[in-house]
XYZ file of C-alpha atoms in Angstrom:
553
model
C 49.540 -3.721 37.923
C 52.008 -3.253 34.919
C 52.783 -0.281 33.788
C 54.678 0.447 29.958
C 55.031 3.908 27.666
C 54.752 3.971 24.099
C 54.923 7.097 21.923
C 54.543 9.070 25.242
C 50.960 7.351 26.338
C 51.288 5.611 29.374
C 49.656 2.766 30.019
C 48.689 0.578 32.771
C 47.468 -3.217 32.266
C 45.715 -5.168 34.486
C 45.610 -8.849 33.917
C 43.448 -8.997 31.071
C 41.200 -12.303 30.606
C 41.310 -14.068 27.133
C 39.236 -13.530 24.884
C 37.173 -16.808 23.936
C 35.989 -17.234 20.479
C 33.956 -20.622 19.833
C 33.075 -22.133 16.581
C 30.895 -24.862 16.128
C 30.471 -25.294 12.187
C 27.724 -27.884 12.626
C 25.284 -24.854 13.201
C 25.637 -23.429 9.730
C 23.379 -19.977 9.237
C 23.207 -19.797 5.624
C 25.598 -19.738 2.280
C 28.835 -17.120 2.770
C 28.284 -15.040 -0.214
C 30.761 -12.887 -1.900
C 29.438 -9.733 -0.519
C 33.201 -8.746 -0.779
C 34.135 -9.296 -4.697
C 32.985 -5.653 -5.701
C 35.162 -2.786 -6.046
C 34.933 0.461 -8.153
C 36.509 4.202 -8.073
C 35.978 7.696 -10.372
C 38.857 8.176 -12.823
C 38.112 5.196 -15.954
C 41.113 5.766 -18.239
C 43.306 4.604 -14.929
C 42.025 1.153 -15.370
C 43.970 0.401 -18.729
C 47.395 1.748 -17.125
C 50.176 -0.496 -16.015
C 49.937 -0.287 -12.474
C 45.713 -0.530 -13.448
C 45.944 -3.442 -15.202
C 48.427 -5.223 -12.555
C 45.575 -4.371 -9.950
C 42.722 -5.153 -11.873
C 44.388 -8.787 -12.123
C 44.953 -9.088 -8.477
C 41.517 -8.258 -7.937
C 40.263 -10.833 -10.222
C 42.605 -13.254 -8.464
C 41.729 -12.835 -4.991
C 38.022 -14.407 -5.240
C 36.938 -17.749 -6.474
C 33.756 -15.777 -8.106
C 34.068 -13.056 -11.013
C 34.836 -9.982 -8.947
C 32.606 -6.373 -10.438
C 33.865 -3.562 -11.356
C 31.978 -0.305 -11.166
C 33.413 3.161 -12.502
C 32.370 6.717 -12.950
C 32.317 8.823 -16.386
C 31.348 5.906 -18.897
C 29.777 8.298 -21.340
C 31.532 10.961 -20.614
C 32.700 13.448 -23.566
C 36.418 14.301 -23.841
C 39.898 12.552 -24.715
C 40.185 10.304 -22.243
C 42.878 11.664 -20.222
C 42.738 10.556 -16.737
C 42.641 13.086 -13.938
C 41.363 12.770 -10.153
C 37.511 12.285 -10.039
C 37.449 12.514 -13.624
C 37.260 10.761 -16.993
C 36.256 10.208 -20.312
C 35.312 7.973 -23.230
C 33.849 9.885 -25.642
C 31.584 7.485 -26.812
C 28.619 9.761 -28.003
C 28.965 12.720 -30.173
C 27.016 14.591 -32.480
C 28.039 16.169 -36.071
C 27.382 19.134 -37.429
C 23.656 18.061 -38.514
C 23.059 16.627 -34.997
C 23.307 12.975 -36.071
C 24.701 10.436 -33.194
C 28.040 9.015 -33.679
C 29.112 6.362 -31.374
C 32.752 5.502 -30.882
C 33.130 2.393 -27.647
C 37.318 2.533 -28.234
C 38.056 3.491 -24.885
C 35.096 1.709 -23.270
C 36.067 -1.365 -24.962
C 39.501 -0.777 -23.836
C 38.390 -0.654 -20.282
C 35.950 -3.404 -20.365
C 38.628 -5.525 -22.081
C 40.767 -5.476 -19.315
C 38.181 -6.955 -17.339
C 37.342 -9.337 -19.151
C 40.956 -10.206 -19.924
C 41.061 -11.505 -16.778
C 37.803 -12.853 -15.955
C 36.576 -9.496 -14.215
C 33.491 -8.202 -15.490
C 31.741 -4.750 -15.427
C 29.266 -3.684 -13.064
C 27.784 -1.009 -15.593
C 27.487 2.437 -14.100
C 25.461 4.215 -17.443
C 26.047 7.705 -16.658
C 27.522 10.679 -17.113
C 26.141 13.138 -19.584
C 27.512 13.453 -23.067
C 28.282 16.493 -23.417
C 26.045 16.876 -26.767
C 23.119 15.933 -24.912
C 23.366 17.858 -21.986
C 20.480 20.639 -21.410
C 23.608 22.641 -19.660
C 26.446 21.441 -21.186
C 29.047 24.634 -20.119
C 30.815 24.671 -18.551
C 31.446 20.859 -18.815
C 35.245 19.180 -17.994
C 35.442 19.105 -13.785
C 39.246 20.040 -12.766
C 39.270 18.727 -9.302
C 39.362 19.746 -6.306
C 37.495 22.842 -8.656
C 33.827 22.448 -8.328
C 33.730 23.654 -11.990
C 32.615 21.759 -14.432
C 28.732 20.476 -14.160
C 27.620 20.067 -17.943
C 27.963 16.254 -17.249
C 25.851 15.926 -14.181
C 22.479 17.345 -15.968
C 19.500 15.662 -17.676
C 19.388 15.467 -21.194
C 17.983 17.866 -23.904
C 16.429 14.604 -25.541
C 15.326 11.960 -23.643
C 15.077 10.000 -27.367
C 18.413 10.301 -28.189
C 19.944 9.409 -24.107
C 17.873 5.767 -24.568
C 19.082 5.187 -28.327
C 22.332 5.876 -26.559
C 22.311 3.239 -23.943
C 20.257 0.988 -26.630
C 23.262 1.097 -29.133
C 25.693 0.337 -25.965
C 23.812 -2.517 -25.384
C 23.711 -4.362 -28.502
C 27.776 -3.455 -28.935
C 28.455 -5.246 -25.690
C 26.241 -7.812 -27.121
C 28.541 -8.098 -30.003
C 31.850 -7.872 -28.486
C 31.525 -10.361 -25.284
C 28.413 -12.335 -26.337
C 24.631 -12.200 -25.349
C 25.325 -14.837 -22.110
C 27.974 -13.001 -20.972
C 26.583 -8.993 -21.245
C 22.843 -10.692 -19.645
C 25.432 -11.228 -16.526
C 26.317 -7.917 -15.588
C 24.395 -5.239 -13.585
C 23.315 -1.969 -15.472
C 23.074 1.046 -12.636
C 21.712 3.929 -14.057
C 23.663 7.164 -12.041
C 25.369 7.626 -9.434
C 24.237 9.509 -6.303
C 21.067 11.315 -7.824
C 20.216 12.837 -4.623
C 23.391 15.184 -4.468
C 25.190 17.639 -7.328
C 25.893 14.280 -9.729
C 22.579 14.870 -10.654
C 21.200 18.497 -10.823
C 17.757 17.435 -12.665
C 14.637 16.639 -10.049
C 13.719 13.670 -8.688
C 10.901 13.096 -11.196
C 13.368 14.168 -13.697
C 15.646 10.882 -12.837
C 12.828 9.070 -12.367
C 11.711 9.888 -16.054
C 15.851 9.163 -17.201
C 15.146 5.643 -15.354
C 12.264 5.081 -17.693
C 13.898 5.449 -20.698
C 16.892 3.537 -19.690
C 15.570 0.487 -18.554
C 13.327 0.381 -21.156
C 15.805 0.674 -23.475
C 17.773 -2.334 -21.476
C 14.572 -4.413 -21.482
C 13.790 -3.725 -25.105
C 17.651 -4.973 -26.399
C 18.770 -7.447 -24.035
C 15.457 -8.743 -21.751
C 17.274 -11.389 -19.312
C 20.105 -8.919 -18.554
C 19.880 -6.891 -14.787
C 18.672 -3.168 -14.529
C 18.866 -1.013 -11.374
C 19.265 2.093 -9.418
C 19.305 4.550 -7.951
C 23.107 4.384 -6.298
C 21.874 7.045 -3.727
C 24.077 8.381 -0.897
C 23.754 7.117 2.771
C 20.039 6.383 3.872
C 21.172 7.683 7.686
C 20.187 11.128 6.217
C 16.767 11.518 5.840
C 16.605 13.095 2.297
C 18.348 9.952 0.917
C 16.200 8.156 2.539
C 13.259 9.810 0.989
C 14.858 10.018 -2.414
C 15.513 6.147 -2.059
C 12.012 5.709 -1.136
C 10.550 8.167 -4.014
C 12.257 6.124 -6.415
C 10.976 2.684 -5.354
C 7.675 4.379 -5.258
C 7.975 4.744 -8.739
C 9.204 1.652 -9.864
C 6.443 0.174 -8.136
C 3.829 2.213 -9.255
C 4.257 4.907 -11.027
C 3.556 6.354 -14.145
C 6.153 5.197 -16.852
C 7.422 8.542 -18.832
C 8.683 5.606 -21.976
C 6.093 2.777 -21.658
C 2.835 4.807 -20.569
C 2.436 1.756 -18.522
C 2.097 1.362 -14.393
C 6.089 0.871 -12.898
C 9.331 0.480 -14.032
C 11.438 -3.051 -14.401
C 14.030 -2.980 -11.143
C 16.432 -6.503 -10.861
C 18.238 -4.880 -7.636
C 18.610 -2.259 -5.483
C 21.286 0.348 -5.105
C 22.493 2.668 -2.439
C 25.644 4.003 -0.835
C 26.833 3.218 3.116
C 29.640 5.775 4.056
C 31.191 6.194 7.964
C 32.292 9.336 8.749
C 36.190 9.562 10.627
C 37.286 12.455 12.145
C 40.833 13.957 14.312
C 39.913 13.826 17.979
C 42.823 15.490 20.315
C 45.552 14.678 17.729
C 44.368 10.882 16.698
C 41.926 9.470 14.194
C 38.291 8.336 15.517
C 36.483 6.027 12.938
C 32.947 6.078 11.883
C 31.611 2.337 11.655
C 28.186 3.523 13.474
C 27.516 5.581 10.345
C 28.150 3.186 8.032
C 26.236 0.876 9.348
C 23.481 2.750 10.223
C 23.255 3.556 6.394
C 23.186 0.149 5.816
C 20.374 -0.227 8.123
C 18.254 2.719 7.232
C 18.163 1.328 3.087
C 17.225 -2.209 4.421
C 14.312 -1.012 6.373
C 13.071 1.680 3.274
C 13.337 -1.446 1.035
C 11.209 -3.431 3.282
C 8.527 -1.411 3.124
C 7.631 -2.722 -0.359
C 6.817 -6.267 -0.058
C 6.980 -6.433 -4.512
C 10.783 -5.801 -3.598
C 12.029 -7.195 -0.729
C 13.543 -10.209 -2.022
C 15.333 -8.047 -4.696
C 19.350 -8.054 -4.453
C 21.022 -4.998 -2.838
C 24.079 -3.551 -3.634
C 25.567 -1.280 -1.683
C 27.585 0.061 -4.842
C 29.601 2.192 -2.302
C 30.386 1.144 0.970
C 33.483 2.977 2.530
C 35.195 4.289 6.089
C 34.064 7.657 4.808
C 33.101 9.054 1.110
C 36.076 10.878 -0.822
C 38.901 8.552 -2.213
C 41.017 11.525 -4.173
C 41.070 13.232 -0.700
C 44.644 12.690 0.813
C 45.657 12.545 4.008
C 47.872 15.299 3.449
C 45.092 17.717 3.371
C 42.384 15.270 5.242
C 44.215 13.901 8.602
C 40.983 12.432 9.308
C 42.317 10.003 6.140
C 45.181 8.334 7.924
C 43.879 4.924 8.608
C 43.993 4.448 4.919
C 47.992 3.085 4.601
C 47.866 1.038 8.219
C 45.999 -2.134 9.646
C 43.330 0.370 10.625
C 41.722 -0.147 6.789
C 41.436 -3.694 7.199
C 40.757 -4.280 10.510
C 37.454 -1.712 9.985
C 36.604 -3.576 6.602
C 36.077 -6.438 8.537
C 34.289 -5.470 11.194
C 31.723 -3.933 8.872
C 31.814 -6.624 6.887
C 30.712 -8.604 9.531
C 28.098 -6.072 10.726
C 26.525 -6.291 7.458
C 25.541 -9.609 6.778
C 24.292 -9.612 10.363
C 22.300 -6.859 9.422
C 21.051 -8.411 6.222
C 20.130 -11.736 8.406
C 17.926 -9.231 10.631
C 15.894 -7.562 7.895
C 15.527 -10.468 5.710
C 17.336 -8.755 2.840
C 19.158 -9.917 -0.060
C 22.641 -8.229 0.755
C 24.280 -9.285 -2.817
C 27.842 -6.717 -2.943
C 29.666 -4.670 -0.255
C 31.013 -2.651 -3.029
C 34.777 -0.622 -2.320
C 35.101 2.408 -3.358
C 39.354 2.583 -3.925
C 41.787 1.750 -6.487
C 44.781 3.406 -7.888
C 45.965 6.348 -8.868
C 48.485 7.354 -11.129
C 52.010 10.131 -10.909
C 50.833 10.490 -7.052
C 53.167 9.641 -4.218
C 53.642 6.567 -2.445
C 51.596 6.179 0.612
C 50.159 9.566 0.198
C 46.751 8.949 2.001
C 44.282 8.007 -0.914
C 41.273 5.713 -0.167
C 43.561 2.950 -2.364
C 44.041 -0.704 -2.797
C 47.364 -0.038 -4.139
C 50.011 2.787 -4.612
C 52.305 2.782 -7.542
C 51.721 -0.744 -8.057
C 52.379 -1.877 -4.574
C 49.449 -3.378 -2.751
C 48.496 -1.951 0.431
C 47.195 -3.822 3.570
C 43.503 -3.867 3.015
C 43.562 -5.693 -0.076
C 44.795 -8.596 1.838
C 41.665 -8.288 3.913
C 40.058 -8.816 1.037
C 42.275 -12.225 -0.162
C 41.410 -13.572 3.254
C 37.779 -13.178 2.296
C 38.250 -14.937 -0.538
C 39.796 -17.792 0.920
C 36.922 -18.131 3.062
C 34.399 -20.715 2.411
C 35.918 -21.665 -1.073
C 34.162 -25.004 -1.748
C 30.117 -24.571 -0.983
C 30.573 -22.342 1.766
C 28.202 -21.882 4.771
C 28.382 -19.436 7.294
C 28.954 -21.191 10.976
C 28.003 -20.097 14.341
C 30.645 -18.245 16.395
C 30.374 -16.939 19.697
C 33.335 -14.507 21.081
C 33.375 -12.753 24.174
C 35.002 -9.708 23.207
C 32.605 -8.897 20.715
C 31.044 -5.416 20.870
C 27.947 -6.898 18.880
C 25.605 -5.547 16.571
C 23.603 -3.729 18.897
C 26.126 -2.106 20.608
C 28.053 -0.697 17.789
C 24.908 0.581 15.954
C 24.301 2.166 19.820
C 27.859 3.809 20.424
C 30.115 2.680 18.046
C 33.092 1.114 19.261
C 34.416 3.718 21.592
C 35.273 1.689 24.868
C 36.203 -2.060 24.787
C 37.297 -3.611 21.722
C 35.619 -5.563 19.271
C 37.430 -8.634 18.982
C 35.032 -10.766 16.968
C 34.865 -13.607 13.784
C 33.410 -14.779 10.903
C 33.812 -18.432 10.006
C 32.378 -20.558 7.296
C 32.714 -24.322 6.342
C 33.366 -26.207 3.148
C 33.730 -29.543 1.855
C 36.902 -29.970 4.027
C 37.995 -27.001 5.499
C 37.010 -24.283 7.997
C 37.628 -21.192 7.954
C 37.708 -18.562 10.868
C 38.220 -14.575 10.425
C 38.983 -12.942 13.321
C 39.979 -8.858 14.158
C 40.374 -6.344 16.997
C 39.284 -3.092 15.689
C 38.561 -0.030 17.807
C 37.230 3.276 16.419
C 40.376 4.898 17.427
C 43.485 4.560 16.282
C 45.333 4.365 19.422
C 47.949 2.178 20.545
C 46.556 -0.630 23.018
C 47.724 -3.904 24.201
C 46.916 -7.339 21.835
C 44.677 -9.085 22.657
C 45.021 -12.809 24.144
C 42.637 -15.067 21.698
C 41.431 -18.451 22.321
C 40.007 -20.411 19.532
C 38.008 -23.368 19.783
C 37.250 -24.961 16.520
C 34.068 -27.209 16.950
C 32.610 -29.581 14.113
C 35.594 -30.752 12.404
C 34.363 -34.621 10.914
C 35.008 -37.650 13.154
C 37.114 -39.227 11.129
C 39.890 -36.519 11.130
C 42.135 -37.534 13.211
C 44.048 -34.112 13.266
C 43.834 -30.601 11.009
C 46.457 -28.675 8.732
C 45.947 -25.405 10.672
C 47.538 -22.344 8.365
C 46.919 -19.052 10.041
C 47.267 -15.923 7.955
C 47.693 -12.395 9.539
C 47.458 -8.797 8.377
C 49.449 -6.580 11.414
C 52.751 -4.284 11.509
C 55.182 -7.169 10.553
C 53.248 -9.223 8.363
C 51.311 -8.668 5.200
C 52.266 -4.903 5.108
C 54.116 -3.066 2.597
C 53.548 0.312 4.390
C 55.539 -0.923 7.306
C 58.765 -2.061 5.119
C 58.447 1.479 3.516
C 58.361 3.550 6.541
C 61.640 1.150 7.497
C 63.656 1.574 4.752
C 62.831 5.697 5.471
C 60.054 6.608 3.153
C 61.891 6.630 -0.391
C 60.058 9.028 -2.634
C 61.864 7.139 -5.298
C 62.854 3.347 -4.390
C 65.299 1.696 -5.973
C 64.297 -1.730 -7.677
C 65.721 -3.576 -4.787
C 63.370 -1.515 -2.416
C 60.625 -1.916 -4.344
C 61.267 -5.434 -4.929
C 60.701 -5.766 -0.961
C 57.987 -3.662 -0.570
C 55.893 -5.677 -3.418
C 56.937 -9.180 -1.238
C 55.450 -7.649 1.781
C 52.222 -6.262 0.183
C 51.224 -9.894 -0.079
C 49.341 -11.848 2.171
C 51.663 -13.624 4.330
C 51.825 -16.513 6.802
C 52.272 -15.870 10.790
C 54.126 -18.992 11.445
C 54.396 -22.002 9.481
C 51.661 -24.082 8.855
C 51.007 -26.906 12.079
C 48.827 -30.452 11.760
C 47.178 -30.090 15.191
C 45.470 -33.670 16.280
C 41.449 -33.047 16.783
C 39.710 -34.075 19.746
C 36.369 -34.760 20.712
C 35.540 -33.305 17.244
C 37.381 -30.092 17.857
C 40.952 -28.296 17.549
C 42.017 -25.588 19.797
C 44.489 -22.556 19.317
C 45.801 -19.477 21.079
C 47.452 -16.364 19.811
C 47.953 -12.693 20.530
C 45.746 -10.541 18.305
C 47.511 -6.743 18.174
C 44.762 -3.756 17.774
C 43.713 -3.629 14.260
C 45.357 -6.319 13.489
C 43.033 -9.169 11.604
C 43.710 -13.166 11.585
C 42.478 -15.720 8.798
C 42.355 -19.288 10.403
C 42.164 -22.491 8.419
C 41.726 -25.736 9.221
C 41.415 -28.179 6.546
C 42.057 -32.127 6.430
């Protein structure tokens, strides 16, 4: 037995058996679908900012489909300066007769930057104006103040809320074109269920009415949904998830007078829940999925909507982005390979789960961005800080490598996978989940592999053998590129913490520190001859570290 110290753990090692992961991509298990190219956050007027823009561009760039884009505070009344969990458009006011006037400047503004790049909206139609509010003061929220609530009520006419959304309509219409606005996804709200809304259930329900009627009435072909309603694990979202299908499917229409309500998807939220357990971070993935879980099997108890598409229009380690590790230590896995390495476990998870329940899992949507005038590495739920990318958004350009040209999903067996089962059971508190995800295309396959662990805990790497099965008899050997997201590579928190944690780098720092945000090679690319229809590899995998494999030819 061999025995080693590191950051005053000891450790002892006894010889540890590979782990074997086998692919055979002739056993395909339906299309690899973008699940991944969704992302969203709070604060609107960020988006249109330098370091927004740059980001909103690398997003668009990292997937071969248009990526969404969700956001809070749409319709919300003010002058648009940004602030943590907080924004504004001011796109509905009222003058002094109570006559509507709509201005779209600074939605346009955001929705142009989308589109500038080939982004598009996924329309969250909410909050309040503060003109229609039934409680409008006090209204502005100055976080972490739980002051402001104007914007979170129903409205005083329910008349004047679906003219509203009407007239948005038909001036997206006009500005991108009728084919391109009956694209996007209009989600009424955000978290009903909790203090975003502070009407009723029947009261959102009646809001619901109006709005997709007003939707269905402008723009028929285009996609209306809801209800965006926190985790289904507890069991009043569950219920208010269930209420509002109930509705949809049979209720009594407050705008039509008719039976139901038009619904195109599905929307809830899947959250984990970290926490500090003597002195280290202990992740939540049991949580998250069990969310994820919990909405599938609510949905499937109405056969008229089974086959809808589901969004989970927030799906996150845990549920508050503007909380910083600084005052959260639970929040520390956001700078490291922790992010990542958990994003693609549950990942994973999820489309396993949607292949159990028969559901149409359509987005995985991330809740993180940017934020502005904050420090670097500061412990936000980010992609990026002050414009340099952090690891987990390379997770996310290894997902969109994957499966590029008619991708399938492939079989892949790995025996140090925890397994569905198992981490819906206990999480992944003992051994290791060391698992993958491959797909195939026209000429390529591709393997995702990680070795996440619910704590973040040093550990020895594991030793990975890969056995890629199905590769076409006529290649006589593969181009095998293998990508990797770990301490050294792909990881611009690393080189910061090595050049001492500059509060203020100099160009040439942050020169380096932009290089090493992107994803990034682990050795140079290798033909590797095939035989018997099938190329093998070996590698150590560190913890938390993740590993895209391609073979193409």
């Amino acid at each position: 037995m061999r025995k080693w110290f590191l950051g005053g753990l000891c450790f002892a090692a006894l010889a540890q058996q590979p782990v074997e992961i086998r692919v055979d991509a002739n056993v395909t298990q339906g299309a690899f679908r973008p699940i991944y190219a969704y992302f969203g956050y709070d604060e609107p007027n960020y988006t249109y900012t330098a370091n927004g823009k740059k980001l909103i561009g690398e997003l668009a760039a990292l997937s071969p489909v248009r990526v969404e884009i969700r956001t809070h505070h749409l319709l919300v009344t003010g002058d648009g300066t940004a602030a943590l969990k907080w924004g504004s458009t001011n796109a509905y006011t009222e003058d002094a007769n109570g006559k509507p006037v709509y201005d779209w400047t600074i939605v346009d503004r955001i929705f142009d930057t989308y589109e500038q790049v080939k982004a598009k909206p996924f329309v969250e139609i909410g909050f309040m104006p503060q003109a229609l509010s039934n409680n409008p003061e006090p209204y502005t929220l100055h976080w972490p103040k739980q002051d402001g609530k104007g914007w979170s009520y129903p409205p005083k006419d329910y008349a004047k809320w679906a003219e509203l959304v009407r007239q948005w309509v038909l001036h997206a219409v006009a500005r991108y074109g009728k084919a391109e606005v009956e694209s996007w996804s209009w989600e009424l709200w955000n978290e009903p269920d909790i203090s975003y809304w502070r009407g009723t259930p029947e009261e959102y329900d009646k809001l619901y009415d109006y709005t997709s009627d007003a939707i269905k009435r402008t723009l028929p072909a285009t996609h209306v949904g809801g209800p965006g309603t926190t985790g289904p694990a507890s069991q009043k979202a569950a219920d208010y998830l269930k209420q509002f299908l109930e509705h949809c499917a049979r209720g009594a229409n407050a705008a039509t007078g008719k039976r139901g309500a038009p619904l195109d998807f599905i929307s809830y939220h899947a959250k984990g829940s970290p926490n500090v357990v003597e002195g280290h971070v202990r992740m939540g993935l049991r949580k998250e999925l069990t969310d994820v879980q919990r909405g599938m099997e609510t949905i499937g108890g109405f056969p008229e909507f089974r086959a809808l598409p589901i969004v989970l229009s927030e799906a996150d380690p845990e549920g508050c982005a503007a909380c910083s590790a600084r005052q959260y230590p639970q929040n520390q896995y956001r700078n490291g390979t922790m992010y990542p390495s958990y994003t693609a476990a549950a990942l994973s998870s999820m489309i396993k789960l949607a292949d159990r329940y028969h559901a149409n899992l359509a987005g995985m949507l991330t809740w993180a961005f940017e934020f502005e005038d904050q420090p670097y590495f500061d412990g936000f739920r980010t992609l990026a800080t002050n414009g340099i990318d952090k690891p987990v958004l390379n997770l996310f350009r290894m997902t969109g490598m994957m499966g590029m040209s008619r991708g399938q999903r492939v079989k892949v067996e790995s025996s140090g996978a925890v397994g569905l089962d198992g981490i819906l059971q206990a999480g992944v508190h003992g051994a290791a989940d060391v698992d993958g995800l491959a797909t195939r295309g026209d000429h390529e396959i591709d393997l995702l592999v990680w070795n996440y662990h619910d704590d973040e805990l040093p550990a020895p790497a594991a030793a990975v053998h890969v056995s890629l099965a199905g590769v076409p008899g006529g290649a006589g050997r593969v181009l095998v590129e293998h990508f990797r997201i770990d301490d050294d590579h792909s990881n611009a928190y690393t080189a910061w913490k090595q050049m001492g944690s500059p509060a203020e780098p100099s160009p040439e720092q942050y020169a380096r520190m932009e290089a090493a945000g992107q994803l990034q090679l682990l050795e140079s690319p290798e033909w590797r001859a095939v035989k018997d229809g099938a190329v093998g590899m070996e590698f150590q995998l560190p913890r938390h570290a993740v590993s895209l494999v391609r073979a193409s030819w």
